[in-house]
Coordinates of C-alpha atoms in Angstrom, one line a residue:
E1 CA 44.1 -42.1 68.4
D2 CA 40.6 -43.0 69.7
L3 CA 41.5 -46.7 70.0
Q4 CA 44.6 -45.8 72.0
A5 CA 42.6 -43.5 74.3
E6 CA 40.0 -46.2 74.7
S7 CA 42.6 -48.8 75.7
G8 CA 44.0 -46.2 78.2
G9 CA 40.6 -45.7 79.7
T10 CA 40.1 -42.1 78.6
L11 CA 37.3 -43.0 76.1
S12 CA 34.6 -45.6 75.6
I13 CA 33.6 -46.2 72.0
V14 CA 30.1 -47.6 71.5
S15 CA 28.8 -48.8 68.2
A16 CA 25.6 -50.1 66.7
W17 CA 25.6 -52.8 64.1
R18 CA 23.1 -54.3 61.7
R19 CA 23.8 -57.5 59.7
G20 CA 27.5 -57.3 60.4
K21 CA 27.8 -53.6 59.3
P22 CA 28.4 -50.6 61.6
I23 CA 25.4 -48.2 61.5
G24 CA 26.2 -45.9 64.4
V25 CA 28.9 -44.8 66.8
G26 CA 29.3 -42.6 69.9
I27 CA 32.0 -41.8 72.4
V28 CA 32.1 -41.1 76.1
H29 CA 35.0 -38.8 77.0
W30 CA 35.5 -39.8 80.7
P31 CA 37.8 -36.9 81.8
G32 CA 34.9 -34.4 81.2
P33 CA 34.0 -31.9 78.6
R34 CA 36.5 -31.3 75.8
D35 CA 35.9 -27.5 75.7
A36 CA 38.1 -26.0 78.4
G37 CA 35.5 -23.3 79.4
V38 CA 32.8 -26.0 79.9
A39 CA 35.1 -28.3 81.7
Q40 CA 36.0 -25.6 84.2
R41 CA 32.3 -25.1 85.1
L42 CA 31.3 -28.8 85.0
P43 CA 34.0 -30.9 86.6
D44 CA 33.3 -34.6 86.9
C45 CA 30.8 -34.6 84.0
P46 CA 31.8 -37.0 81.3
E47 CA 30.9 -35.9 77.8
L48 CA 29.0 -37.9 75.2
C49 CA 30.5 -36.9 71.9
R50 CA 30.8 -37.7 68.2
L51 CA 27.5 -39.4 68.0
F52 CA 26.8 -40.5 64.4
V53 CA 24.2 -42.7 62.8
D54 CA 24.3 -43.7 59.2
E55 CA 21.8 -41.6 57.3
G56 CA 19.7 -44.6 56.2
F57 CA 19.2 -45.6 59.8
R58 CA 18.3 -42.2 61.4
R59 CA 14.9 -41.7 63.1
R60 CA 14.8 -45.5 63.9
G61 CA 16.0 -45.4 67.5
V62 CA 19.6 -46.1 66.8
G63 CA 20.9 -42.9 68.2
R64 CA 18.6 -43.1 71.2
G65 CA 19.9 -46.6 71.9
L66 CA 23.5 -45.5 71.7
V67 CA 22.8 -42.7 74.1
R68 CA 21.0 -44.9 76.5
H69 CA 23.9 -47.4 76.5
M70 CA 26.4 -44.6 77.1
E71 CA 24.2 -43.4 80.0
E72 CA 24.4 -46.9 81.5
L73 CA 28.2 -46.9 81.3
A74 CA 28.2 -43.5 83.1
R75 CA 25.9 -44.8 85.8
A76 CA 28.0 -47.9 86.3
R77 CA 31.1 -45.7 86.9
G78 CA 29.1 -43.8 89.5
F79 CA 28.8 -40.4 87.6
A80 CA 25.9 -38.2 88.7
R81 CA 25.5 -36.6 85.3
L82 CA 26.4 -36.9 81.6
G83 CA 26.8 -33.9 79.2
L84 CA 27.0 -33.3 75.5
G85 CA 27.5 -30.4 73.2
V86 CA 24.9 -29.9 70.4
S87 CA 25.4 -27.6 67.4
L88 CA 22.8 -24.8 67.2
N89 CA 22.5 -25.9 63.5
N90 CA 21.5 -29.5 64.4
K91 CA 17.8 -29.3 65.4
P92 CA 17.0 -33.0 64.9
A93 CA 19.8 -33.9 67.4
R94 CA 18.7 -31.3 69.9
L95 CA 15.1 -32.6 69.8
M96 CA 16.4 -36.2 70.4
Y97 CA 18.5 -35.1 73.3
E98 CA 15.7 -33.1 74.8
G99 CA 13.4 -36.1 74.4
L100 CA 16.0 -38.2 76.4
G101 CA 15.9 -35.7 79.2
Y102 CA 18.9 -33.4 78.4
V103 CA 18.6 -29.8 79.3
P104 CA 20.8 -26.7 78.6
A105 CA 23.5 -26.4 81.3
G106 CA 23.1 -22.6 81.3
L107 CA 26.7 -22.0 80.1
P108 CA 27.9 -19.7 77.4
L109 CA 27.8 -21.0 73.9
Y110 CA 31.2 -22.3 72.6
D111 CA 32.8 -23.2 69.3
E112 CA 33.4 -26.8 68.4
P113 CA 36.8 -27.3 66.8
P114 CA 36.7 -27.5 62.9
G115 CA 35.8 -30.8 61.4
P116 CA 37.1 -32.4 58.2
D117 CA 35.2 -29.7 56.2
G118 CA 37.2 -27.0 58.0
E119 CA 34.1 -25.6 59.6
G120 CA 33.4 -25.4 63.4
D121 CA 30.0 -25.2 64.9
R122 CA 28.5 -23.0 67.6
C123 CA 27.4 -25.3 70.4
E124 CA 25.4 -25.4 73.5
F125 CA 26.3 -27.8 76.3
M126 CA 23.4 -29.9 77.7
V127 CA 23.3 -32.2 80.7
R128 CA 21.2 -35.0 82.2
S129 CA 21.2 -36.4 85.7
M130 CA 22.2 -40.1 85.9
R131 CA 20.3 -40.6 89.2

């Protein structure tokens, strides 16, 4: 589904590789936030989502590099801001995003849809200016 959405222009999939193996991935959802409540309040704000770095490569700048690359894509498309949802349970990710200049958008918390484990996370939406 993601590859179809990418070929249709709805998503951009960005990946990091090391020695021919993928070690990280992230997606920019161009239509805006995937949560309807957030989308209503932040129109024209693409969402960085599903950022993942292989456990053996975390805290080495891979995630930061992926985020920076996605920010460049957003700037190239003329967007004024980029947003992302971060789980209240994921403190390392939140610290990384804050270090990159993301701040809480001041919106109500929302529930991320359940993942493969059947669990959903309570999230806060954060934004960063692309100017």
